[in-house]
Amino acid sequence: MQKIKYPNPHRKISKPDQGEEHKLKQITCFKCRGQGRYARNCPSKHKGETDSNHVSSTSVILNIKTDIAILSILRIHTYINNKKVRAYVDLGSSVVTIKQDTLRDLGFSFYETETAPLIGYGNGQVKPLGLFTANLKIDDVVMKVPIHVVPSTSQSVSLIVGHPYTEQPNIVITSKPN
């Protein structure tokens, strides 16, 4: 029986009329637009930058304007035990949080607990100082919710309203123009 040799599919076969030099002339570096090299072999000192008209600071400014517009839509007036508080509705937050200074200004107290740190809070985590339960009123809908007390430096708004209020079956959230 005779062994049959199959060609190696990974072996590069060059055509006689096309040498390596011809192939390299067709290659263009996407970093510096130079001919005859791949980007991974680019001698350019500005690795990772491309020649384009896009300015990254412009996109950041646009994102900030968008974020500010969204923040203004989701900021509302609420009442905690009949005391007015400016709040931010965060549909992704699994808790309701209040700044310690805001709680003190309202004249409320809280009890310290051994609650777990809030993960994903401001791109990090924060350990709540304590917890209290209060009646939270938004647009004539009152619900008793647990509210985590956080250090005043950990959030810029007085109150963040999350899932304990927003994800109730009788709550429907709509946005309205200013």
PDB file of N, CA and C in Angstrom, residues 70-165:
ATOM      1  N   ILE A  70     -29.856  64.128  30.250  1.00  0.00           N
ATOM      2  CA  ILE A  70     -30.531  62.997  30.882  1.00  0.00           C
ATOM      3  C   ILE A  70     -30.714  63.246  32.368  1.00  0.00           C
ATOM      4  N   LEU A  71     -29.684  63.788  33.026  1.00  0.00           N
ATOM      5  CA  LEU A  71     -29.796  64.075  34.451  1.00  0.00           C
ATOM      6  C   LEU A  71     -30.929  65.046  34.732  1.00  0.00           C
ATOM      7  N   SER A  72     -31.091  66.068  33.902  1.00  0.00           N
ATOM      8  CA  SER A  72     -32.147  67.039  34.153  1.00  0.00           C
ATOM      9  C   SER A  72     -33.529  66.421  33.977  1.00  0.00           C
ATOM     10  N   ILE A  73     -33.662  65.434  33.095  1.00  0.00           N
ATOM     11  CA  ILE A  73     -34.952  64.769  32.907  1.00  0.00           C
ATOM     12  C   ILE A  73     -35.283  63.893  34.112  1.00  0.00           C
ATOM     13  N   LEU A  74     -34.287  63.215  34.653  1.00  0.00           N
ATOM     14  CA  LEU A  74     -34.539  62.252  35.709  1.00  0.00           C
ATOM     15  C   LEU A  74     -34.463  62.841  37.113  1.00  0.00           C
ATOM     16  N   ARG A  75     -34.199  64.129  37.240  1.00  0.00           N
ATOM     17  CA  ARG A  75     -34.211  64.763  38.568  1.00  0.00           C
ATOM     18  C   ARG A  75     -35.631  65.215  38.877  1.00  0.00           C
ATOM     19  N   ILE A  76     -36.070  64.857  40.040  1.00  0.00           N
ATOM     20  CA  ILE A  76     -37.461  65.125  40.410  1.00  0.00           C
ATOM     21  C   ILE A  76     -37.529  65.587  41.861  1.00  0.00           C
ATOM     22  N   HIS A  77     -38.696  66.101  42.229  1.00  0.00           N
ATOM     23  CA  HIS A  77     -38.950  66.434  43.633  1.00  0.00           C
ATOM     24  C   HIS A  77     -39.657  65.251  44.270  1.00  0.00           C
ATOM     25  N   THR A  78     -39.175  64.853  45.427  1.00  0.00           N
ATOM     26  CA  THR A  78     -39.784  63.753  46.168  1.00  0.00           C
ATOM     27  C   THR A  78     -40.051  64.218  47.591  1.00  0.00           C
ATOM     28  N   TYR A  79     -40.728  63.374  48.323  1.00  0.00           N
ATOM     29  CA  TYR A  79     -40.973  63.648  49.739  1.00  0.00           C
ATOM     30  C   TYR A  79     -40.612  62.407  50.538  1.00  0.00           C
ATOM     31  N   ILE A  80     -39.789  62.603  51.561  1.00  0.00           N
ATOM     32  CA  ILE A  80     -39.477  61.524  52.500  1.00  0.00           C
ATOM     33  C   ILE A  80     -40.155  61.889  53.809  1.00  0.00           C
ATOM     34  N   ASN A  81     -41.102  61.083  54.217  1.00  0.00           N
ATOM     35  CA  ASN A  81     -41.902  61.359  55.420  1.00  0.00           C
ATOM     36  C   ASN A  81     -42.379  62.817  55.418  1.00  0.00           C
ATOM     37  N   ASN A  82     -42.949  63.249  54.291  1.00  0.00           N
ATOM     38  CA  ASN A  82     -43.541  64.576  54.084  1.00  0.00           C
ATOM     39  C   ASN A  82     -42.535  65.729  54.065  1.00  0.00           C
ATOM     40  N   LYS A  83     -41.249  65.453  53.887  1.00  0.00           N
ATOM     41  CA  LYS A  83     -40.242  66.516  53.767  1.00  0.00           C
ATOM     42  C   LYS A  83     -39.667  66.474  52.351  1.00  0.00           C
ATOM     43  N   LYS A  84     -39.660  67.657  51.696  1.00  0.00           N
ATOM     44  CA  LYS A  84     -39.275  67.742  50.287  1.00  0.00           C
ATOM     45  C   LYS A  84     -37.771  67.511  50.100  1.00  0.00           C
ATOM     46  N   VAL A  85     -37.446  66.660  49.101  1.00  0.00           N
ATOM     47  CA  VAL A  85     -36.052  66.344  48.771  1.00  0.00           C
ATOM     48  C   VAL A  85     -35.924  66.275  47.252  1.00  0.00           C
ATOM     49  N   ARG A  86     -34.859  66.855  46.729  1.00  0.00           N
ATOM     50  CA  ARG A  86     -34.559  66.746  45.290  1.00  0.00           C
ATOM     51  C   ARG A  86     -33.873  65.403  45.075  1.00  0.00           C
ATOM     52  N   ALA A  87     -34.332  64.639  44.085  1.00  0.00           N
ATOM     53  CA  ALA A  87     -33.827  63.278  43.887  1.00  0.00           C
ATOM     54  C   ALA A  87     -33.491  63.023  42.427  1.00  0.00           C
ATOM     55  N   TYR A  88     -32.760  61.963  42.226  1.00  0.00           N
ATOM     56  CA  TYR A  88     -32.394  61.475  40.895  1.00  0.00           C
ATOM     57  C   TYR A  88     -32.926  60.055  40.770  1.00  0.00           C
ATOM     58  N   VAL A  89     -33.676  59.776  39.712  1.00  0.00           N
ATOM     59  CA  VAL A  89     -34.199  58.433  39.476  1.00  0.00           C
ATOM     60  C   VAL A  89     -33.155  57.654  38.683  1.00  0.00           C
ATOM     61  N   ASP A  90     -32.666  56.570  39.266  1.00  0.00           N
ATOM     62  CA  ASP A  90     -31.666  55.713  38.621  1.00  0.00           C
ATOM     63  C   ASP A  90     -32.307  54.352  38.390  1.00  0.00           C
ATOM     64  N   LEU A  91     -32.719  54.097  37.157  1.00  0.00           N
ATOM     65  CA  LEU A  91     -33.427  52.859  36.845  1.00  0.00           C
ATOM     66  C   LEU A  91     -32.534  51.632  36.923  1.00  0.00           C
ATOM     67  N   GLY A  92     -31.230  51.821  37.052  1.00  0.00           N
ATOM     68  CA  GLY A  92     -30.312  50.692  37.173  1.00  0.00           C
ATOM     69  C   GLY A  92     -29.880  50.420  38.596  1.00  0.00           C
ATOM     70  N   SER A  93     -30.260  51.262  39.530  1.00  0.00           N
ATOM     71  CA  SER A  93     -29.839  51.102  40.922  1.00  0.00           C
ATOM     72  C   SER A  93     -30.731  50.101  41.642  1.00  0.00           C
ATOM     73  N   SER A  94     -30.101  49.200  42.370  1.00  0.00           N
ATOM     74  CA  SER A  94     -30.874  48.186  43.097  1.00  0.00           C
ATOM     75  C   SER A  94     -31.264  48.654  44.493  1.00  0.00           C
ATOM     76  N   VAL A  95     -30.868  49.866  44.880  1.00  0.00           N
ATOM     77  CA  VAL A  95     -31.184  50.396  46.207  1.00  0.00           C
ATOM     78  C   VAL A  95     -31.590  51.861  46.106  1.00  0.00           C
ATOM     79  N   VAL A  96     -32.128  52.376  47.208  1.00  0.00           N
ATOM     80  CA  VAL A  96     -32.380  53.806  47.360  1.00  0.00           C
ATOM     81  C   VAL A  96     -31.324  54.315  48.331  1.00  0.00           C
ATOM     82  N   THR A  97     -30.623  55.401  47.966  1.00  0.00           N
ATOM     83  CA  THR A  97     -29.577  55.937  48.837  1.00  0.00           C
ATOM     84  C   THR A  97     -29.825  57.410  49.118  1.00  0.00           C
ATOM     85  N   ILE A  98     -29.369  57.850  50.288  1.00  0.00           N
ATOM     86  CA  ILE A  98     -29.465  59.254  50.676  1.00  0.00           C
ATOM     87  C   ILE A  98     -28.137  59.675  51.287  1.00  0.00           C
ATOM     88  N   LYS A  99     -27.749  60.931  51.033  1.00  0.00           N
ATOM     89  CA  LYS A  99     -26.524  61.466  51.618  1.00  0.00           C
ATOM     90  C   LYS A  99     -26.732  61.675  53.117  1.00  0.00           C
ATOM     91  N   GLN A 100     -25.685  61.447  53.884  1.00  0.00           N
ATOM     92  CA  GLN A 100     -25.765  61.608  55.337  1.00  0.00           C
ATOM     93  C   GLN A 100     -26.122  63.052  55.705  1.00  0.00           C
ATOM     94  N   ASP A 101     -25.548  64.046  55.024  1.00  0.00           N
ATOM     95  CA  ASP A 101     -25.857  65.450  55.317  1.00  0.00           C
ATOM     96  C   ASP A 101     -27.322  65.777  55.048  1.00  0.00           C
ATOM     97  N   THR A 102     -27.876  65.244  53.981  1.00  0.00           N
ATOM     98  CA  THR A 102     -29.286  65.474  53.655  1.00  0.00           C
ATOM     99  C   THR A 102     -30.178  64.892  54.740  1.00  0.00           C
ATOM    100  N   LEU A 103     -29.836  63.699  55.184  1.00  0.00           N
ATOM    101  CA  LEU A 103     -30.617  63.052  56.238  1.00  0.00           C
ATOM    102  C   LEU A 103     -30.588  63.885  57.517  1.00  0.00           C
ATOM    103  N   ARG A 104     -29.414  64.400  57.859  1.00  0.00           N
ATOM    104  CA  ARG A 104     -29.262  65.229  59.055  1.00  0.00           C
ATOM    105  C   ARG A 104     -30.062  66.520  58.904  1.00  0.00           C
ATOM    106  N   ASP A 105     -30.019  67.165  57.711  1.00  0.00           N
ATOM    107  CA  ASP A 105     -30.773  68.399  57.472  1.00  0.00           C
ATOM    108  C   ASP A 105     -32.278  68.180  57.592  1.00  0.00           C
ATOM    109  N   LEU A 106     -32.744  66.992  57.225  1.00  0.00           N
ATOM    110  CA  LEU A 106     -34.171  66.677  57.335  1.00  0.00           C
ATOM    111  C   LEU A 106     -34.582  66.353  58.766  1.00  0.00           C
ATOM    112  N   GLY A 107     -33.602  66.123  59.639  1.00  0.00           N
ATOM    113  CA  GLY A 107     -33.896  65.821  61.036  1.00  0.00           C
ATOM    114  C   GLY A 107     -34.187  64.357  61.306  1.00  0.00           C
ATOM    115  N   PHE A 108     -33.816  63.480  60.394  1.00  0.00           N
ATOM    116  CA  PHE A 108     -34.048  62.048  60.574  1.00  0.00           C
ATOM    117  C   PHE A 108     -32.807  61.384  61.160  1.00  0.00           C
ATOM    118  N   SER A 109     -33.034  60.250  61.774  1.00  0.00           N
ATOM    119  CA  SER A 109     -31.912  59.448  62.266  1.00  0.00           C
ATOM    120  C   SER A 109     -31.983  58.076  61.602  1.00  0.00           C
ATOM    121  N   PHE A 110     -30.893  57.345  61.692  1.00  0.00           N
ATOM    122  CA  PHE A 110     -30.834  56.020  61.092  1.00  0.00           C
ATOM    123  C   PHE A 110     -30.149  55.083  62.061  1.00  0.00           C
ATOM    124  N   TYR A 111     -30.308  53.809  61.815  1.00  0.00           N
ATOM    125  CA  TYR A 111     -29.595  52.851  62.645  1.00  0.00           C
ATOM    126  C   TYR A 111     -28.475  52.229  61.838  1.00  0.00           C
ATOM    127  N   GLU A 112     -27.360  52.018  62.520  1.00  0.00           N
ATOM    128  CA  GLU A 112     -26.205  51.433  61.856  1.00  0.00           C
ATOM    129  C   GLU A 112     -26.443  49.952  61.641  1.00  0.00           C
ATOM    130  N   THR A 113     -26.010  49.481  60.506  1.00  0.00           N
ATOM    131  CA  THR A 113     -26.172  48.069  60.187  1.00  0.00           C
ATOM    132  C   THR A 113     -24.880  47.536  59.599  1.00  0.00           C
ATOM    133  N   GLU A 114     -24.792  46.261  59.523  1.00  0.00           N
ATOM    134  CA  GLU A 114     -23.655  45.595  58.877  1.00  0.00           C
ATOM    135  C   GLU A 114     -24.060  45.208  57.459  1.00  0.00           C
ATOM    136  N   THR A 115     -24.410  46.195  56.667  1.00  0.00           N
ATOM    137  CA  THR A 115     -24.807  45.913  55.287  1.00  0.00           C
ATOM    138  C   THR A 115     -23.572  45.747  54.413  1.00  0.00           C
ATOM    139  N   ALA A 116     -23.735  44.990  53.371  1.00  0.00           N
ATOM    140  CA  ALA A 116     -22.638  44.755  52.426  1.00  0.00           C
ATOM    141  C   ALA A 116     -22.368  46.032  51.635  1.00  0.00           C
ATOM    142  N   PRO A 117     -21.135  46.205  51.158  1.00  0.00           N
ATOM    143  CA  PRO A 117     -20.841  47.384  50.334  1.00  0.00           C
ATOM    144  C   PRO A 117     -21.691  47.386  49.063  1.00  0.00           C
ATOM    145  N   LEU A 118     -22.007  48.572  48.593  1.00  0.00           N
ATOM    146  CA  LEU A 118     -22.751  48.719  47.345  1.00  0.00           C
ATOM    147  C   LEU A 118     -21.739  48.673  46.207  1.00  0.00           C
ATOM    148  N   ILE A 119     -21.820  47.633  45.383  1.00  0.00           N
ATOM    149  CA  ILE A 119     -20.876  47.417  44.288  1.00  0.00           C
ATOM    150  C   ILE A 119     -21.394  48.110  43.030  1.00  0.00           C
ATOM    151  N   GLY A 120     -20.494  48.659  42.222  1.00  0.00           N
ATOM    152  CA  GLY A 120     -20.893  49.339  40.996  1.00  0.00           C
ATOM    153  C   GLY A 120     -21.413  50.729  41.261  1.00  0.00           C
ATOM    154  N   TYR A 121     -21.222  51.201  42.444  1.00  0.00           N
ATOM    155  CA  TYR A 121     -21.696  52.505  42.872  1.00  0.00           C
ATOM    156  C   TYR A 121     -20.644  53.545  42.495  1.00  0.00           C
ATOM    157  N   GLY A 122     -20.954  54.403  41.537  1.00  0.00           N
ATOM    158  CA  GLY A 122     -19.993  55.411  41.102  1.00  0.00           C
ATOM    159  C   GLY A 122     -18.724  54.793  40.551  1.00  0.00           C
ATOM    160  N   ASN A 123     -18.856  53.710  39.785  1.00  0.00           N
ATOM    161  CA  ASN A 123     -17.724  52.978  39.213  1.00  0.00           C
ATOM    162  C   ASN A 123     -16.803  52.400  40.272  1.00  0.00           C
ATOM    163  N   GLY A 124     -17.316  52.142  41.436  1.00  0.00           N
ATOM    164  CA  GLY A 124     -16.527  51.543  42.509  1.00  0.00           C
ATOM    165  C   GLY A 124     -17.459  50.872  43.491  1.00  0.00           C
ATOM    166  N   GLN A 125     -17.169  51.090  44.764  1.00  0.00           N
ATOM    167  CA  GLN A 125     -18.060  50.574  45.797  1.00  0.00           C
ATOM    168  C   GLN A 125     -18.046  51.520  46.982  1.00  0.00           C
ATOM    169  N   VAL A 126     -19.108  51.491  47.771  1.00  0.00           N
ATOM    170  CA  VAL A 126     -19.194  52.320  48.964  1.00  0.00           C
ATOM    171  C   VAL A 126     -19.869  51.506  50.057  1.00  0.00           C
ATOM    172  N   LYS A 127     -19.407  51.686  51.277  1.00  0.00           N
ATOM    173  CA  LYS A 127     -19.999  50.995  52.425  1.00  0.00           C
ATOM    174  C   LYS A 127     -21.048  51.920  53.023  1.00  0.00           C
ATOM    175  N   PRO A 128     -22.315  51.507  53.037  1.00  0.00           N
ATOM    176  CA  PRO A 128     -23.356  52.338  53.641  1.00  0.00           C
ATOM    177  C   PRO A 128     -23.102  52.525  55.136  1.00  0.00           C
ATOM    178  N   LEU A 129     -23.451  53.708  55.635  1.00  0.00           N
ATOM    179  CA  LEU A 129     -23.294  53.994  57.062  1.00  0.00           C
ATOM    180  C   LEU A 129     -24.415  53.362  57.867  1.00  0.00           C
ATOM    181  N   GLY A 130     -25.551  53.193  57.246  1.00  0.00           N
ATOM    182  CA  GLY A 130     -26.687  52.624  57.942  1.00  0.00           C
ATOM    183  C   GLY A 130     -27.898  52.536  57.036  1.00  0.00           C
ATOM    184  N   LEU A 131     -29.037  52.301  57.678  1.00  0.00           N
ATOM    185  CA  LEU A 131     -30.264  52.051  56.937  1.00  0.00           C
ATOM    186  C   LEU A 131     -31.431  52.594  57.738  1.00  0.00           C
ATOM    187  N   PHE A 132     -32.441  53.085  57.047  1.00  0.00           N
ATOM    188  CA  PHE A 132     -33.701  53.420  57.701  1.00  0.00           C
ATOM    189  C   PHE A 132     -34.826  53.209  56.711  1.00  0.00           C
ATOM    190  N   THR A 133     -36.030  53.098  57.207  1.00  0.00           N
ATOM    191  CA  THR A 133     -37.203  52.893  56.365  1.00  0.00           C
ATOM    192  C   THR A 133     -38.062  54.141  56.446  1.00  0.00           C
ATOM    193  N   ALA A 134     -38.540  54.601  55.290  1.00  0.00           N
ATOM    194  CA  ALA A 134     -39.341  55.819  55.264  1.00  0.00           C
ATOM    195  C   ALA A 134     -40.390  55.719  54.175  1.00  0.00           C
ATOM    196  N   ASN A 135     -41.375  56.611  54.272  1.00  0.00           N
ATOM    197  CA  ASN A 135     -42.384  56.738  53.223  1.00  0.00           C
ATOM    198  C   ASN A 135     -41.821  57.660  52.149  1.00  0.00           C
ATOM    199  N   LEU A 136     -41.655  57.134  50.953  1.00  0.00           N
ATOM    200  CA  LEU A 136     -41.139  57.900  49.823  1.00  0.00           C
ATOM    201  C   LEU A 136     -42.312  58.213  48.905  1.00  0.00           C
ATOM    202  N   LYS A 137     -42.519  59.517  48.640  1.00  0.00           N
ATOM    203  CA  LYS A 137     -43.647  59.946  47.814  1.00  0.00           C
ATOM    204  C   LYS A 137     -43.129  60.613  46.547  1.00  0.00           C
ATOM    205  N   ILE A 138     -43.587  60.099  45.407  1.00  0.00           N
ATOM    206  CA  ILE A 138     -43.296  60.706  44.108  1.00  0.00           C
ATOM    207  C   ILE A 138     -44.614  60.759  43.346  1.00  0.00           C
ATOM    208  N   ASP A 139     -45.001  61.956  42.908  1.00  0.00           N
ATOM    209  CA  ASP A 139     -46.242  62.139  42.138  1.00  0.00           C
ATOM    210  C   ASP A 139     -47.445  61.451  42.778  1.00  0.00           C
ATOM    211  N   ASP A 140     -47.688  61.708  44.021  1.00  0.00           N
ATOM    212  CA  ASP A 140     -48.840  61.190  44.766  1.00  0.00           C
ATOM    213  C   ASP A 140     -48.830  59.683  44.988  1.00  0.00           C
ATOM    214  N   VAL A 141     -47.718  59.008  44.721  1.00  0.00           N
ATOM    215  CA  VAL A 141     -47.598  57.579  45.020  1.00  0.00           C
ATOM    216  C   VAL A 141     -46.645  57.445  46.199  1.00  0.00           C
ATOM    217  N   VAL A 142     -47.157  56.897  47.293  1.00  0.00           N
ATOM    218  CA  VAL A 142     -46.364  56.760  48.517  1.00  0.00           C
ATOM    219  C   VAL A 142     -46.057  55.290  48.743  1.00  0.00           C
ATOM    220  N   MET A 143     -44.790  55.010  49.019  1.00  0.00           N
ATOM    221  CA  MET A 143     -44.358  53.640  49.323  1.00  0.00           C
ATOM    222  C   MET A 143     -43.367  53.660  50.459  1.00  0.00           C
ATOM    223  N   LYS A 144     -43.464  52.663  51.298  1.00  0.00           N
ATOM    224  CA  LYS A 144     -42.487  52.494  52.369  1.00  0.00           C
ATOM    225  C   LYS A 144     -41.308  51.720  51.782  1.00  0.00           C
ATOM    226  N   VAL A 145     -40.104  52.339  51.805  1.00  0.00           N
ATOM    227  CA  VAL A 145     -38.923  51.726  51.202  1.00  0.00           C
ATOM    228  C   VAL A 145     -37.733  51.798  52.159  1.00  0.00           C
ATOM    229  N   PRO A 146     -36.837  50.816  52.075  1.00  0.00           N
ATOM    230  CA  PRO A 146     -35.583  50.910  52.834  1.00  0.00           C
ATOM    231  C   PRO A 146     -34.645  51.885  52.117  1.00  0.00           C
ATOM    232  N   ILE A 147     -34.002  52.756  52.880  1.00  0.00           N
ATOM    233  CA  ILE A 147     -33.093  53.752  52.305  1.00  0.00           C
ATOM    234  C   ILE A 147     -31.727  53.599  52.965  1.00  0.00           C
ATOM    235  N   HIS A 148     -30.697  53.418  52.136  1.00  0.00           N
ATOM    236  CA  HIS A 148     -29.326  53.287  52.629  1.00  0.00           C
ATOM    237  C   HIS A 148     -28.724  54.678  52.805  1.00  0.00           C
ATOM    238  N   VAL A 149     -28.100  54.908  53.950  1.00  0.00           N
ATOM    239  CA  VAL A 149     -27.419  56.171  54.217  1.00  0.00           C
ATOM    240  C   VAL A 149     -25.962  56.006  53.798  1.00  0.00           C
ATOM    241  N   VAL A 150     -25.501  56.907  52.928  1.00  0.00           N
ATOM    242  CA  VAL A 150     -24.125  56.828  52.425  1.00  0.00           C
ATOM    243  C   VAL A 150     -23.377  58.101  52.804  1.00  0.00           C
ATOM    244  N   PRO A 151     -22.039  58.040  52.851  1.00  0.00           N
ATOM    245  CA  PRO A 151     -21.274  59.260  53.134  1.00  0.00           C
ATOM    246  C   PRO A 151     -21.611  60.349  52.113  1.00  0.00           C
ATOM    247  N   SER A 152     -21.656  61.582  52.564  1.00  0.00           N
ATOM    248  CA  SER A 152     -22.056  62.693  51.693  1.00  0.00           C
ATOM    249  C   SER A 152     -21.122  62.885  50.508  1.00  0.00           C
ATOM    250  N   THR A 153     -19.883  62.469  50.642  1.00  0.00           N
ATOM    251  CA  THR A 153     -18.920  62.631  49.546  1.00  0.00           C
ATOM    252  C   THR A 153     -19.086  61.576  48.455  1.00  0.00           C
ATOM    253  N   SER A 154     -19.911  60.580  48.689  1.00  0.00           N
ATOM    254  CA  SER A 154     -20.009  59.474  47.732  1.00  0.00           C
ATOM    255  C   SER A 154     -21.025  59.699  46.619  1.00  0.00           C
ATOM    256  N   GLN A 155     -21.896  60.700  46.735  1.00  0.00           N
ATOM    257  CA  GLN A 155     -22.836  60.993  45.650  1.00  0.00           C
ATOM    258  C   GLN A 155     -23.114  62.483  45.614  1.00  0.00           C
ATOM    259  N   SER A 156     -23.391  62.988  44.416  1.00  0.00           N
ATOM    260  CA  SER A 156     -23.591  64.430  44.253  1.00  0.00           C
ATOM    261  C   SER A 156     -25.035  64.862  44.488  1.00  0.00           C
ATOM    262  N   VAL A 157     -25.978  63.959  44.323  1.00  0.00           N
ATOM    263  CA  VAL A 157     -27.387  64.301  44.533  1.00  0.00           C
ATOM    264  C   VAL A 157     -27.822  63.857  45.922  1.00  0.00           C
ATOM    265  N   SER A 158     -28.843  64.523  46.453  1.00  0.00           N
ATOM    266  CA  SER A 158     -29.292  64.226  47.814  1.00  0.00           C
ATOM    267  C   SER A 158     -29.844  62.819  47.964  1.00  0.00           C
ATOM    268  N   LEU A 159     -30.636  62.396  46.978  1.00  0.00           N
ATOM    269  CA  LEU A 159     -31.320  61.107  47.065  1.00  0.00           C
ATOM    270  C   LEU A 159     -31.273  60.421  45.708  1.00  0.00           C
ATOM    271  N   ILE A 160     -30.944  59.148  45.693  1.00  0.00           N
ATOM    272  CA  ILE A 160     -31.014  58.345  44.473  1.00  0.00           C
ATOM    273  C   ILE A 160     -32.123  57.323  44.670  1.00  0.00           C
ATOM    274  N   VAL A 161     -33.100  57.354  43.780  1.00  0.00           N
ATOM    275  CA  VAL A 161     -34.247  56.452  43.869  1.00  0.00           C
ATOM    276  C   VAL A 161     -34.010  55.284  42.921  1.00  0.00           C
ATOM    277  N   GLY A 162     -33.970  54.079  43.477  1.00  0.00           N
ATOM    278  CA  GLY A 162     -33.716  52.882  42.682  1.00  0.00           C
ATOM    279  C   GLY A 162     -34.860  51.887  42.749  1.00  0.00           C
ATOM    280  N   HIS A 163     -34.524  50.621  42.512  1.00  0.00           N
ATOM    281  CA  HIS A 163     -35.514  49.546  42.363  1.00  0.00           C
ATOM    282  C   HIS A 163     -36.524  49.375  43.496  1.00  0.00           C
ATOM    283  N   PRO A 164     -36.176  49.565  44.766  1.00  0.00           N
ATOM    284  CA  PRO A 164     -37.220  49.364  45.777  1.00  0.00           C
ATOM    285  C   PRO A 164     -38.467  50.220  45.532  1.00  0.00           C
ATOM    286  N   TYR A 165     -38.305  51.323  44.804  1.00  0.00           N
ATOM    287  CA  TYR A 165     -39.454  52.148  44.443  1.00  0.00           C
ATOM    288  C   TYR A 165     -39.833  51.956  42.971  1.00  0.00           C
TER     289      TYR A 165
END
